[in-house]
PDB file of C-alpha atoms and ligand atoms in Angstrom:
ATOM      1  CA  UNK A   1      13.661 -22.314  38.378  1.00  0.00           C
ATOM      2  CA  UNK A   2      10.550 -24.210  37.423  1.00  0.00           C
ATOM      3  CA  UNK A   3      10.711 -27.884  36.717  1.00  0.00           C
ATOM      4  CA  UNK A   4      11.472 -28.428  33.069  1.00  0.00           C
ATOM      5  CA  UNK A   5      12.665 -24.845  32.685  1.00  0.00           C
ATOM      6  CA  UNK A   6      15.907 -25.893  31.098  1.00  0.00           C
ATOM      7  CA  UNK A   7      14.174 -28.069  28.545  1.00  0.00           C
ATOM      8  CA  UNK A   8      11.794 -25.307  27.758  1.00  0.00           C
ATOM      9  CA  UNK A   9      14.718 -22.991  27.194  1.00  0.00           C
ATOM     10  CA  UNK A  10      16.312 -25.475  24.808  1.00  0.00           C
ATOM     11  CA  UNK A  11      12.989 -25.822  23.077  1.00  0.00           C
ATOM     12  CA  UNK A  12      12.645 -22.045  22.629  1.00  0.00           C
ATOM     13  CA  UNK A  13      16.198 -21.829  21.440  1.00  0.00           C
ATOM     14  CA  UNK A  14      15.553 -24.483  18.848  1.00  0.00           C
ATOM     15  CA  UNK A  15      12.399 -22.769  17.747  1.00  0.00           C
ATOM     16  CA  UNK A  16      14.153 -19.425  17.469  1.00  0.00           C
ATOM     17  CA  UNK A  17      16.902 -20.978  15.404  1.00  0.00           C
ATOM     18  CA  UNK A  18      14.330 -22.682  13.215  1.00  0.00           C
ATOM     19  CA  UNK A  19      12.532 -19.378  12.721  1.00  0.00           C
ATOM     20  CA  UNK A  20      15.783 -17.660  11.779  1.00  0.00           C
ATOM     21  CA  UNK A  21      16.536 -20.414   9.253  1.00  0.00           C
ATOM     22  CA  UNK A  22      13.053 -20.207   7.785  1.00  0.00           C
ATOM     23  CA  UNK A  23      13.492 -16.473   7.436  1.00  0.00           C
ATOM     24  CA  UNK A  24      16.794 -16.823   5.600  1.00  0.00           C
ATOM     25  CA  UNK A  25      15.377 -19.522   3.338  1.00  0.00           C
ATOM     26  CA  UNK A  26      12.405 -17.356   2.458  1.00  0.00           C
ATOM     27  CA  UNK A  27      14.645 -14.365   1.842  1.00  0.00           C
ATOM     28  CA  UNK A  28      16.719 -16.408  -0.615  1.00  0.00           C
ATOM     29  CA  UNK A  29      13.590 -17.664  -2.318  1.00  0.00           C
ATOM     30  CA  UNK A  30      12.289 -14.125  -2.681  1.00  0.00           C
ATOM     31  CA  UNK A  31      15.477 -13.179  -4.484  1.00  0.00           C
ATOM     32  CA  UNK A  32      14.602 -15.583  -7.281  1.00  0.00           C
ATOM     33  CA  UNK A  33      10.816 -15.197  -7.072  1.00  0.00           C
ATOM     34  CA  UNK A  34      10.773 -12.176  -9.340  1.00  0.00           C
ATOM     35  CA  UNK A  35      12.773 -13.805 -12.137  1.00  0.00           C
ATOM     36  CA  UNK A  36      10.680 -16.943 -11.802  1.00  0.00           C
ATOM     37  CA  UNK A  37       7.482 -14.961 -12.266  1.00  0.00           C
ATOM     38  CA  UNK A  38       6.089 -15.814  -8.846  1.00  0.00           C
ATOM     39  CA  UNK A  39       4.922 -12.304  -7.956  1.00  0.00           C
ATOM     40  CA  UNK A  40       1.334 -11.249  -8.656  1.00  0.00           C
ATOM     41  CA  UNK A  41      -0.148  -7.791  -8.629  1.00  0.00           C
ATOM     42  CA  UNK A  42      -3.718  -7.749  -7.374  1.00  0.00           C
ATOM     43  CA  UNK A  43      -5.969  -4.718  -7.645  1.00  0.00           C
ATOM     44  CA  UNK A  44      -8.538  -3.396  -5.192  1.00  0.00           C
ATOM     45  CA  UNK A  45     -11.168  -0.962  -6.508  1.00  0.00           C
ATOM     46  CA  UNK A  46     -11.452   2.514  -4.985  1.00  0.00           C
ATOM     47  CA  UNK A  47     -15.014   3.810  -5.174  1.00  0.00           C
ATOM     48  CA  UNK A  48     -16.192   7.378  -5.696  1.00  0.00           C
ATOM     49  CA  UNK A  49     -18.745   7.603  -2.883  1.00  0.00           C
ATOM     50  CA  UNK A  50     -20.864  10.231  -4.651  1.00  0.00           C
ATOM     51  CA  UNK A  51     -21.320   8.268  -7.868  1.00  0.00           C
ATOM     52  CA  UNK A  52     -20.739   4.728  -6.594  1.00  0.00           C
ATOM     53  CA  UNK A  53     -18.435   4.178  -9.551  1.00  0.00           C
ATOM     54  CA  UNK A  54     -14.961   2.675  -9.535  1.00  0.00           C
ATOM     55  CA  UNK A  55     -12.589   5.642  -9.686  1.00  0.00           C
ATOM     56  CA  UNK A  56      -9.266   3.857  -9.399  1.00  0.00           C
ATOM     57  CA  UNK A  57      -7.427   0.846  -8.042  1.00  0.00           C
ATOM     58  CA  UNK A  58      -4.796   0.176  -5.431  1.00  0.00           C
ATOM     59  CA  UNK A  59      -2.127  -2.269  -6.606  1.00  0.00           C
ATOM     60  CA  UNK A  60      -1.227  -4.792  -3.895  1.00  0.00           C
ATOM     61  CA  UNK A  61       1.575  -7.302  -4.387  1.00  0.00           C
ATOM     62  CA  UNK A  62       1.348 -11.037  -3.605  1.00  0.00           C
ATOM     63  CA  UNK A  63       3.809 -13.880  -3.871  1.00  0.00           C
ATOM     64  CA  UNK A  64       2.626 -17.144  -5.374  1.00  0.00           C
ATOM     65  CA  UNK A  65       5.064 -19.315  -3.455  1.00  0.00           C
ATOM     66  CA  UNK A  66       5.529 -22.781  -4.997  1.00  0.00           C
ATOM     67  CA  UNK A  67       5.116 -24.528  -1.625  1.00  0.00           C
ATOM     68  CA  UNK A  68       3.496 -22.061   0.758  1.00  0.00           C
ATOM     69  CA  UNK A  69       0.837 -20.843  -1.653  1.00  0.00           C
ATOM     70  CA  UNK A  70      -0.294 -17.246  -2.075  1.00  0.00           C
ATOM     71  CA  UNK A  71       1.529 -15.041   0.429  1.00  0.00           C
ATOM     72  CA  UNK A  72       0.395 -11.540   1.386  1.00  0.00           C
ATOM     73  CA  UNK A  73       2.866  -8.644   1.493  1.00  0.00           C
ATOM     74  CA  UNK A  74       3.105  -8.688   5.285  1.00  0.00           C
ATOM     75  CA  UNK A  75       5.023 -11.969   4.873  1.00  0.00           C
ATOM     76  CA  UNK A  76       7.755 -10.558   2.639  1.00  0.00           C
ATOM     77  CA  UNK A  77       7.777  -6.758   2.192  1.00  0.00           C
ATOM     78  CA  UNK A  78       9.616  -6.421   5.505  1.00  0.00           C
ATOM     79  CA  UNK A  79      12.386  -8.817   4.472  1.00  0.00           C
ATOM     80  CA  UNK A  80      12.650  -7.171   1.063  1.00  0.00           C
ATOM     81  CA  UNK A  81      12.933  -3.823   2.820  1.00  0.00           C
ATOM     82  CA  UNK A  82      15.834  -5.188   4.895  1.00  0.00           C
ATOM     83  CA  UNK A  83      17.800  -6.047   1.780  1.00  0.00           C
ATOM     84  CA  UNK A  84      18.318  -4.556  -1.638  1.00  0.00           C
ATOM     85  CA  UNK A  85      15.420  -6.677  -2.873  1.00  0.00           C
ATOM     86  CA  UNK A  86      12.880  -3.951  -2.222  1.00  0.00           C
ATOM     87  CA  UNK A  87      14.197  -1.975  -5.194  1.00  0.00           C
ATOM     88  CA  UNK A  88      13.833  -4.840  -7.656  1.00  0.00           C
ATOM     89  CA  UNK A  89      10.430  -5.727  -6.209  1.00  0.00           C
ATOM     90  CA  UNK A  90       9.296  -2.118  -6.254  1.00  0.00           C
ATOM     91  CA  UNK A  91      10.183  -1.577  -9.891  1.00  0.00           C
ATOM     92  CA  UNK A  92       8.608  -4.902 -10.826  1.00  0.00           C
ATOM     93  CA  UNK A  93       5.367  -3.651  -9.234  1.00  0.00           C
ATOM     94  CA  UNK A  94       5.642  -0.439 -11.223  1.00  0.00           C
ATOM     95  CA  UNK A  95       6.220  -2.191 -14.537  1.00  0.00           C
ATOM     96  CA  UNK A  96       3.460  -4.692 -13.877  1.00  0.00           C
ATOM     97  CA  UNK A  97       0.997  -1.897 -13.024  1.00  0.00           C
ATOM     98  CA  UNK A  98       1.863  -0.179 -16.313  1.00  0.00           C
ATOM     99  CA  UNK A  99       1.425  -3.432 -18.199  1.00  0.00           C
ATOM    100  CA  UNK A 100      -2.017  -4.005 -16.639  1.00  0.00           C
ATOM    101  CA  UNK A 101      -3.160  -0.447 -17.379  1.00  0.00           C
ATOM    102  CA  UNK A 102      -2.640  -1.290 -21.064  1.00  0.00           C
ATOM    103  CA  UNK A 103      -3.852  -4.860 -21.007  1.00  0.00           C
ATOM    104  CA  UNK A 104      -7.099  -4.086 -19.167  1.00  0.00           C
ATOM    105  CA  UNK A 105      -7.515  -0.567 -20.539  1.00  0.00           C
ATOM    106  CA  UNK A 106      -7.777   0.866 -17.030  1.00  0.00           C
ATOM    107  CA  UNK A 107      -8.846   4.465 -17.278  1.00  0.00           C
ATOM    108  CA  UNK A 108      -8.930   5.525 -13.625  1.00  0.00           C
ATOM    109  CA  UNK A 109      -5.810   5.899 -11.561  1.00  0.00           C
ATOM    110  CA  UNK A 110      -3.654   3.106 -10.191  1.00  0.00           C
ATOM    111  CA  UNK A 111      -2.212   3.676  -6.730  1.00  0.00           C
ATOM    112  CA  UNK A 112       1.173   2.136  -5.980  1.00  0.00           C
ATOM    113  CA  UNK A 113       2.645   1.740  -2.494  1.00  0.00           C
ATOM    114  CA  UNK A 114       6.153   2.953  -1.754  1.00  0.00           C
ATOM    115  CA  UNK A 115       8.028   1.756   1.310  1.00  0.00           C
ATOM    116  CA  UNK A 116      10.446   4.118   3.087  1.00  0.00           C
ATOM    117  CA  UNK A 117      13.540   2.611   1.536  1.00  0.00           C
ATOM    118  CA  UNK A 118      12.127   2.896  -1.974  1.00  0.00           C
ATOM    119  CA  UNK A 119      11.020   6.439  -1.336  1.00  0.00           C
ATOM    120  CA  UNK A 120      14.547   7.372  -0.265  1.00  0.00           C
ATOM    121  CA  UNK A 121      16.164   5.790  -3.343  1.00  0.00           C
ATOM    122  CA  UNK A 122      18.054   8.663  -5.051  1.00  0.00           C
ATOM    123  CA  UNK A 123      17.170   7.060  -8.411  1.00  0.00           C
ATOM    124  CA  UNK A 124      13.437   6.963  -7.671  1.00  0.00           C
ATOM    125  CA  UNK A 125      12.173   9.889  -9.723  1.00  0.00           C
ATOM    126  CA  UNK A 126      14.401   9.110 -12.710  1.00  0.00           C
ATOM    127  CA  UNK A 127      13.456   5.422 -12.671  1.00  0.00           C
ATOM    128  CA  UNK A 128       9.736   6.080 -12.420  1.00  0.00           C
ATOM    129  CA  UNK A 129       9.792   8.559 -15.272  1.00  0.00           C
ATOM    130  CA  UNK A 130      11.724   6.161 -17.468  1.00  0.00           C
ATOM    131  CA  UNK A 131       9.358   3.247 -16.726  1.00  0.00           C
ATOM    132  CA  UNK A 132       6.334   5.410 -17.532  1.00  0.00           C
ATOM    133  CA  UNK A 133       7.910   6.539 -20.786  1.00  0.00           C
ATOM    134  CA  UNK A 134       8.906   3.016 -21.779  1.00  0.00           C
ATOM    135  CA  UNK A 135       5.294   1.886 -21.298  1.00  0.00           C
ATOM    136  CA  UNK A 136       3.774   5.025 -22.737  1.00  0.00           C
ATOM    137  CA  UNK A 137       1.702   5.656 -19.605  1.00  0.00           C
ATOM    138  CA  UNK A 138       0.495   9.103 -18.675  1.00  0.00           C
ATOM    139  CA  UNK A 139       1.945  10.047 -15.262  1.00  0.00           C
ATOM    140  CA  UNK A 140      -1.485  11.410 -14.314  1.00  0.00           C
ATOM    141  CA  UNK A 141      -2.725   7.840 -14.113  1.00  0.00           C
ATOM    142  CA  UNK A 142      -0.312   6.912 -11.366  1.00  0.00           C
ATOM    143  CA  UNK A 143      -0.762   7.763  -7.745  1.00  0.00           C
ATOM    144  CA  UNK A 144       1.973   7.029  -5.232  1.00  0.00           C
ATOM    145  CA  UNK A 145       1.009   6.065  -1.705  1.00  0.00           C
ATOM    146  CA  UNK A 146       3.554   7.131   0.870  1.00  0.00           C
ATOM    147  CA  UNK A 147       3.310   6.761   4.629  1.00  0.00           C
ATOM    148  CA  UNK A 148       4.423   9.216   7.235  1.00  0.00           C
ATOM    149  CA  UNK A 149       7.371   6.909   7.982  1.00  0.00           C
ATOM    150  CA  UNK A 150       8.704   7.744   4.489  1.00  0.00           C
ATOM    151  CA  UNK A 151       9.014  11.376   5.527  1.00  0.00           C
ATOM    152  CA  UNK A 152      10.683  11.297   8.932  1.00  0.00           C
ATOM    153  CA  UNK A 153      14.328  10.809   7.861  1.00  0.00           C
ATOM    154  CA  UNK A 154      14.655  14.261   6.404  1.00  0.00           C
ATOM    155  CA  UNK A 155      11.536  16.222   5.838  1.00  0.00           C
ATOM    156  CA  UNK A 156      13.160  18.708   3.471  1.00  0.00           C
ATOM    157  CA  UNK A 157      14.542  15.943   1.244  1.00  0.00           C
ATOM    158  CA  UNK A 158      11.159  14.245   1.308  1.00  0.00           C
ATOM    159  CA  UNK A 159       9.399  17.406   0.179  1.00  0.00           C
ATOM    160  CA  UNK A 160      11.940  17.834  -2.643  1.00  0.00           C
ATOM    161  CA  UNK A 161      11.260  14.270  -3.834  1.00  0.00           C
ATOM    162  CA  UNK A 162       7.481  14.663  -3.561  1.00  0.00           C
ATOM    163  CA  UNK A 163       7.649  17.929  -5.467  1.00  0.00           C
ATOM    164  CA  UNK A 164       9.752  16.350  -8.225  1.00  0.00           C
ATOM    165  CA  UNK A 165       7.195  13.550  -8.571  1.00  0.00           C
ATOM    166  CA  UNK A 166       4.352  16.084  -8.732  1.00  0.00           C
ATOM    167  CA  UNK A 167       6.242  18.150 -11.290  1.00  0.00           C
ATOM    168  CA  UNK A 168       6.548  14.981 -13.375  1.00  0.00           C
ATOM    169  CA  UNK A 169       2.736  14.706 -13.271  1.00  0.00           C
ATOM    170  CA  UNK A 170       2.223  11.941 -10.692  1.00  0.00           C
ATOM    171  CA  UNK A 171      -0.022  12.425  -7.706  1.00  0.00           C
ATOM    172  CA  UNK A 172       0.698  11.569  -4.110  1.00  0.00           C
ATOM    173  CA  UNK A 173      -1.521  10.254  -1.377  1.00  0.00           C
ATOM    174  CA  UNK A 174      -0.668   9.972   2.287  1.00  0.00           C
ATOM    175  CA  UNK A 175      -1.381   6.395   3.398  1.00  0.00           C
ATOM    176  CA  UNK A 176      -2.426   5.141   6.848  1.00  0.00           C
ATOM    177  CA  UNK A 177      -3.244   8.716   7.806  1.00  0.00           C
ATOM    178  CA  UNK A 178      -3.778   9.332  11.502  1.00  0.00           C
ATOM    179  CA  UNK A 179      -1.484   6.549  12.709  1.00  0.00           C
ATOM    180  CA  UNK A 180       1.858   8.332  12.316  1.00  0.00           C
ATOM    181  CA  UNK A 181       3.552  11.454  13.499  1.00  0.00           C
ATOM    182  CA  UNK A 182       2.855  14.102  10.913  1.00  0.00           C
ATOM    183  CA  UNK A 183       1.933  17.441  12.356  1.00  0.00           C
ATOM    184  CA  UNK A 184      -0.753  19.549  10.814  1.00  0.00           C
ATOM    185  CA  UNK A 185       1.862  22.183   9.999  1.00  0.00           C
ATOM    186  CA  UNK A 186       3.743  19.584   7.992  1.00  0.00           C
ATOM    187  CA  UNK A 187       0.651  18.533   6.103  1.00  0.00           C
ATOM    188  CA  UNK A 188       0.320  22.051   4.741  1.00  0.00           C
ATOM    189  CA  UNK A 189       3.785  21.827   3.181  1.00  0.00           C
ATOM    190  CA  UNK A 190       3.288  18.478   1.475  1.00  0.00           C
ATOM    191  CA  UNK A 191       2.172  18.346  -2.156  1.00  0.00           C
ATOM    192  CA  UNK A 192      -0.377  15.655  -1.368  1.00  0.00           C
ATOM    193  CA  UNK A 193      -3.709  15.185  -3.137  1.00  0.00           C
ATOM    194  CA  UNK A 194      -5.365  12.606  -0.925  1.00  0.00           C
ATOM    195  CA  UNK A 195      -5.367  11.408   2.639  1.00  0.00           C
ATOM    196  CA  UNK A 196      -6.102   7.749   3.162  1.00  0.00           C
ATOM    197  CA  UNK A 197      -7.762   7.390   6.535  1.00  0.00           C
ATOM    198  CA  UNK A 198      -6.436   4.287   8.226  1.00  0.00           C
ATOM    199  CA  UNK A 199      -8.685   1.270   8.641  1.00  0.00           C
ATOM    200  CA  UNK A 200      -8.283   1.409  12.429  1.00  0.00           C
ATOM    201  CA  UNK A 201     -10.578   4.478  12.514  1.00  0.00           C
ATOM    202  CA  UNK A 202     -13.139   2.883  10.211  1.00  0.00           C
ATOM    203  CA  UNK A 203     -13.331  -0.519  11.908  1.00  0.00           C
ATOM    204  CA  UNK A 204     -15.668   0.338  14.813  1.00  0.00           C
ATOM    205  CA  UNK A 205     -16.524   3.887  13.802  1.00  0.00           C
ATOM    206  CA  UNK A 206     -17.766   4.580  17.322  1.00  0.00           C
ATOM    207  CA  UNK A 207     -18.635   8.125  18.426  1.00  0.00           C
ATOM    208  CA  UNK A 208     -15.005   9.004  19.027  1.00  0.00           C
ATOM    209  CA  UNK A 209     -13.824   7.568  15.697  1.00  0.00           C
ATOM    210  CA  UNK A 210     -16.569   9.470  13.906  1.00  0.00           C
ATOM    211  CA  UNK A 211     -15.414  12.748  15.396  1.00  0.00           C
ATOM    212  CA  UNK A 212     -11.835  12.027  14.371  1.00  0.00           C
ATOM    213  CA  UNK A 213     -12.800  10.998  10.828  1.00  0.00           C
ATOM    214  CA  UNK A 214     -15.005  14.069  10.541  1.00  0.00           C
ATOM    215  CA  UNK A 215     -12.133  16.288  11.670  1.00  0.00           C
ATOM    216  CA  UNK A 216      -9.653  14.644   9.289  1.00  0.00           C
ATOM    217  CA  UNK A 217     -12.091  15.000   6.402  1.00  0.00           C
ATOM    218  CA  UNK A 218     -12.714  18.662   7.225  1.00  0.00           C
ATOM    219  CA  UNK A 219      -8.995  19.295   7.475  1.00  0.00           C
ATOM    220  CA  UNK A 220      -8.333  17.583   4.153  1.00  0.00           C
ATOM    221  CA  UNK A 221     -11.022  19.559   2.395  1.00  0.00           C
ATOM    222  CA  UNK A 222      -9.739  22.816   3.867  1.00  0.00           C
ATOM    223  CA  UNK A 223      -6.331  21.991   2.411  1.00  0.00           C
ATOM    224  CA  UNK A 224      -7.878  21.068  -0.967  1.00  0.00           C
ATOM    225  CA  UNK A 225      -7.244  17.382  -0.487  1.00  0.00           C
ATOM    226  CA  UNK A 226      -9.600  14.444  -0.924  1.00  0.00           C
ATOM    227  CA  UNK A 227     -10.043  11.620   1.551  1.00  0.00           C
ATOM    228  CA  UNK A 228     -10.185   7.881   0.996  1.00  0.00           C
ATOM    229  CA  UNK A 229     -11.630   5.743   3.799  1.00  0.00           C
ATOM    230  CA  UNK A 230      -9.828   2.393   3.980  1.00  0.00           C
ATOM    231  CA  UNK A 231     -11.254  -0.922   5.115  1.00  0.00           C
ATOM    232  CA  UNK A 232     -15.004  -0.386   4.652  1.00  0.00           C
ATOM    233  CA  UNK A 233     -16.623  -3.753   5.306  1.00  0.00           C
ATOM    234  CA  UNK A 234     -20.256  -2.946   6.076  1.00  0.00           C
ATOM    235  CA  UNK A 235     -23.006  -0.761   4.646  1.00  0.00           C
ATOM    236  CA  UNK A 236     -23.440   0.885   8.064  1.00  0.00           C
ATOM    237  CA  UNK A 237     -19.920   2.257   7.837  1.00  0.00           C
ATOM    238  CA  UNK A 238     -20.543   3.390   4.286  1.00  0.00           C
ATOM    239  CA  UNK A 239     -23.632   5.385   5.271  1.00  0.00           C
ATOM    240  CA  UNK A 240     -21.815   7.165   8.072  1.00  0.00           C
ATOM    241  CA  UNK A 241     -18.868   7.979   5.811  1.00  0.00           C
ATOM    242  CA  UNK A 242     -21.216   9.235   3.119  1.00  0.00           C
ATOM    243  CA  UNK A 243     -22.903  11.564   5.591  1.00  0.00           C
ATOM    244  CA  UNK A 244     -19.469  12.948   6.497  1.00  0.00           C
ATOM    245  CA  UNK A 245     -18.725  13.776   2.851  1.00  0.00           C
ATOM    246  CA  UNK A 246     -15.915  11.325   2.597  1.00  0.00           C
ATOM    247  CA  UNK A 247     -14.832  11.353  -1.081  1.00  0.00           C
ATOM    248  CA  UNK A 248     -13.652   7.805  -1.769  1.00  0.00           C
ATOM    249  CA  UNK A 249     -13.960   4.407  -0.153  1.00  0.00           C
ATOM    250  CA  UNK A 250     -12.120   1.130  -0.350  1.00  0.00           C
ATOM    251  CA  UNK A 251     -12.758  -2.166   1.377  1.00  0.00           C
ATOM    252  CA  UNK A 252     -14.130  -5.687   1.334  1.00  0.00           C
ATOM    253  CA  UNK A 253     -17.690  -4.286   1.097  1.00  0.00           C
ATOM    254  CA  UNK A 254     -16.869  -3.329  -2.490  1.00  0.00           C
ATOM    255  CA  UNK A 255     -14.227  -5.933  -3.255  1.00  0.00           C
ATOM    256  CA  UNK A 256     -11.182  -7.670  -1.892  1.00  0.00           C
ATOM    257  CA  UNK A 257      -7.951  -7.163  -3.835  1.00  0.00           C
ATOM    258  CA  UNK A 258      -8.051  -9.558  -6.802  1.00  0.00           C
ATOM    259  CA  UNK A 259      -6.396 -10.210 -10.140  1.00  0.00           C
ATOM    260  CA  UNK A 260      -7.675  -7.572 -12.584  1.00  0.00           C
ATOM    261  CA  UNK A 261      -9.095 -10.301 -14.789  1.00  0.00           C
ATOM    262  CA  UNK A 262     -11.414 -11.473 -11.989  1.00  0.00           C
ATOM    263  CA  UNK A 263     -12.522  -7.924 -11.179  1.00  0.00           C
ATOM    264  CA  UNK A 264     -13.541  -7.336 -14.781  1.00  0.00           C
ATOM    265  CA  UNK A 265     -15.401 -10.624 -15.108  1.00  0.00           C
ATOM    266  CA  UNK A 266     -17.483  -9.793 -12.074  1.00  0.00           C
TER     267      UNK A 266
HETATM  268  P1  C2E B 301      -1.873  -0.783   2.882  1.00  0.00           P
HETATM  269  O1  C2E B 301      -1.184   0.073   1.866  1.00  0.00           O
HETATM  270  O2  C2E B 301      -2.477  -0.097   4.064  1.00  0.00           O
HETATM  271  O3  C2E B 301      -2.955  -1.615   2.052  1.00  0.00           O
HETATM  272  C1  C2E B 301      -4.257  -1.867   2.494  1.00  0.00           C
HETATM  273  C2  C2E B 301      -4.360  -3.241   3.102  1.00  0.00           C
HETATM  274  O4  C2E B 301      -5.663  -3.376   3.664  1.00  0.00           O
HETATM  275  C3  C2E B 301      -4.230  -4.366   2.081  1.00  0.00           C
HETATM  276  O5  C2E B 301      -3.600  -5.459   2.721  1.00  0.00           O
HETATM  277  C4  C2E B 301      -5.677  -4.713   1.784  1.00  0.00           C
HETATM  278  O6  C2E B 301      -5.856  -6.023   1.319  1.00  0.00           O
HETATM  279  C5  C2E B 301      -6.295  -4.522   3.139  1.00  0.00           C
HETATM  280  N1  C2E B 301      -7.729  -4.238   3.071  1.00  0.00           N
HETATM  281  C6  C2E B 301      -8.405  -3.556   2.125  1.00  0.00           C
HETATM  282  N2  C2E B 301      -9.727  -3.488   2.424  1.00  0.00           N
HETATM  283  C7  C2E B 301      -9.886  -4.150   3.587  1.00  0.00           C
HETATM  284  C8  C2E B 301     -11.030  -4.442   4.405  1.00  0.00           C
HETATM  285  O7  C2E B 301     -12.169  -4.055   4.123  1.00  0.00           O
HETATM  286  N3  C2E B 301     -10.816  -5.155   5.554  1.00  0.00           N
HETATM  287  C9  C2E B 301      -9.566  -5.586   5.894  1.00  0.00           C
HETATM  288  N4  C2E B 301      -9.440  -6.291   7.022  1.00  0.00           N
HETATM  289  N5  C2E B 301      -8.461  -5.327   5.144  1.00  0.00           N
HETATM  290  C10 C2E B 301      -8.623  -4.628   4.009  1.00  0.00           C
HETATM  291  P2  C2E B 301      -2.409  -6.264   2.023  1.00  0.00           P
HETATM  292  O8  C2E B 301      -2.714  -6.441   0.562  1.00  0.00           O
HETATM  293  O9  C2E B 301      -2.157  -7.464   2.850  1.00  0.00           O
HETATM  294  O10 C2E B 301      -1.179  -5.276   2.122  1.00  0.00           O
HETATM  295  C11 C2E B 301      -0.578  -4.983   3.354  1.00  0.00           C
HETATM  296  C12 C2E B 301       0.447  -3.890   3.223  1.00  0.00           C
HETATM  297  O11 C2E B 301       1.552  -4.302   2.440  1.00  0.00           O
HETATM  298  C13 C2E B 301      -0.094  -2.655   2.525  1.00  0.00           C
HETATM  299  O12 C2E B 301      -0.858  -1.898   3.441  1.00  0.00           O
HETATM  300  C14 C2E B 301       1.188  -1.982   2.096  1.00  0.00           C
HETATM  301  O13 C2E B 301       1.740  -1.248   3.157  1.00  0.00           O
HETATM  302  C15 C2E B 301       2.098  -3.172   1.796  1.00  0.00           C
HETATM  303  N6  C2E B 301       2.167  -3.399   0.330  1.00  0.00           N
HETATM  304  C16 C2E B 301       1.282  -4.038  -0.478  1.00  0.00           C
HETATM  305  N7  C2E B 301       1.693  -4.032  -1.758  1.00  0.00           N
HETATM  306  C17 C2E B 301       2.875  -3.348  -1.772  1.00  0.00           C
HETATM  307  C18 C2E B 301       3.815  -3.002  -2.824  1.00  0.00           C
HETATM  308  O14 C2E B 301       3.635  -3.290  -4.007  1.00  0.00           O
HETATM  309  N8  C2E B 301       4.933  -2.313  -2.440  1.00  0.00           N
HETATM  310  C19 C2E B 301       5.143  -1.945  -1.133  1.00  0.00           C
HETATM  311  N9  C2E B 301       6.268  -1.258  -0.850  1.00  0.00           N
HETATM  312  N10 C2E B 301       4.298  -2.258  -0.141  1.00  0.00           N
HETATM  313  C20 C2E B 301       3.171  -2.956  -0.444  1.00  0.00           C
HETATM  314 CA1   CA B 302      -1.671   1.668   0.583  1.00  0.00          CA
HETATM  315 CA1   CA B 303      -3.298   2.035   4.105  1.00  0.00          CA
HETATM  316 CA1   CA B 304      -1.126  -0.428   6.444  1.00  0.00          CA
END
């Protein structure tokens, strides 16, 4: 063994234990965060690339932590997903989106993310319908973003759920498209209105990426779906996507996710 190896091991061990404690502490804090009004729902505009107008918004949750500051979802969605907290968080997001639609008179759609555990909640459809009714929101204004990982447990159950949501008037988009496992045959069976092309294809948009994006866009259009390109940061990317007849775009080029109030003041 190397000199100091034992100490290093102890050091790692300590660090691991510290990390585990931090995780548990944060998980406990998240449990009370909702009741203490520490969650925020930011909105990121989705642009119609033909008209250059804002067509809708994606709702993205943040946690205004009293000590750590504003935390992005990658810091806490995973831990919520590991516990029952994801349900409470998920329905908070839904209610808050409804509230903002009224408060800011949003007339496009608002897209809401569903994690696999939420999607597989047997109460999902019933709960969503009752929240929409309580807030007097037209289901047509809500789009649900699901990832391919929501669908892999049981594809037949997933299709039943998606169909029930569509029957209730909501629309579905397939998020992070191109990164998962869904076969083209499966895509045909899904009642999905939009494909969201993952940022990883948009980032460099080299020759290979362009061919893939072009193919995905063609496929979507053949199946009567629209495409949204995620993560557009530069005008160069925008021009290429425009030339490929990409329908919608989203990214820092247009705006980062922000509180609705700030988006409207801009
Ligand atoms: P996502 O659904 O793929 O959301 C898009 C992410 O890309 C967002 O990160 C957004 O801020 C970021 N983004 C948008 N445009 C650009 C760009 O031009 N450049 C770069 N570098 N990034 C861009 P965010 O807000 O950190 O969210 C991360 C993930 O957390 C989301 O990925 C989604 O899977 C999850 N998430 C967010 N809000 C919710 C929620 O309310 N419920 C659930 N279940 N998951 C959520
Ligand atoms: Ca999303
Ligand atoms: Ca995405
Ligand atoms: Ca993602």
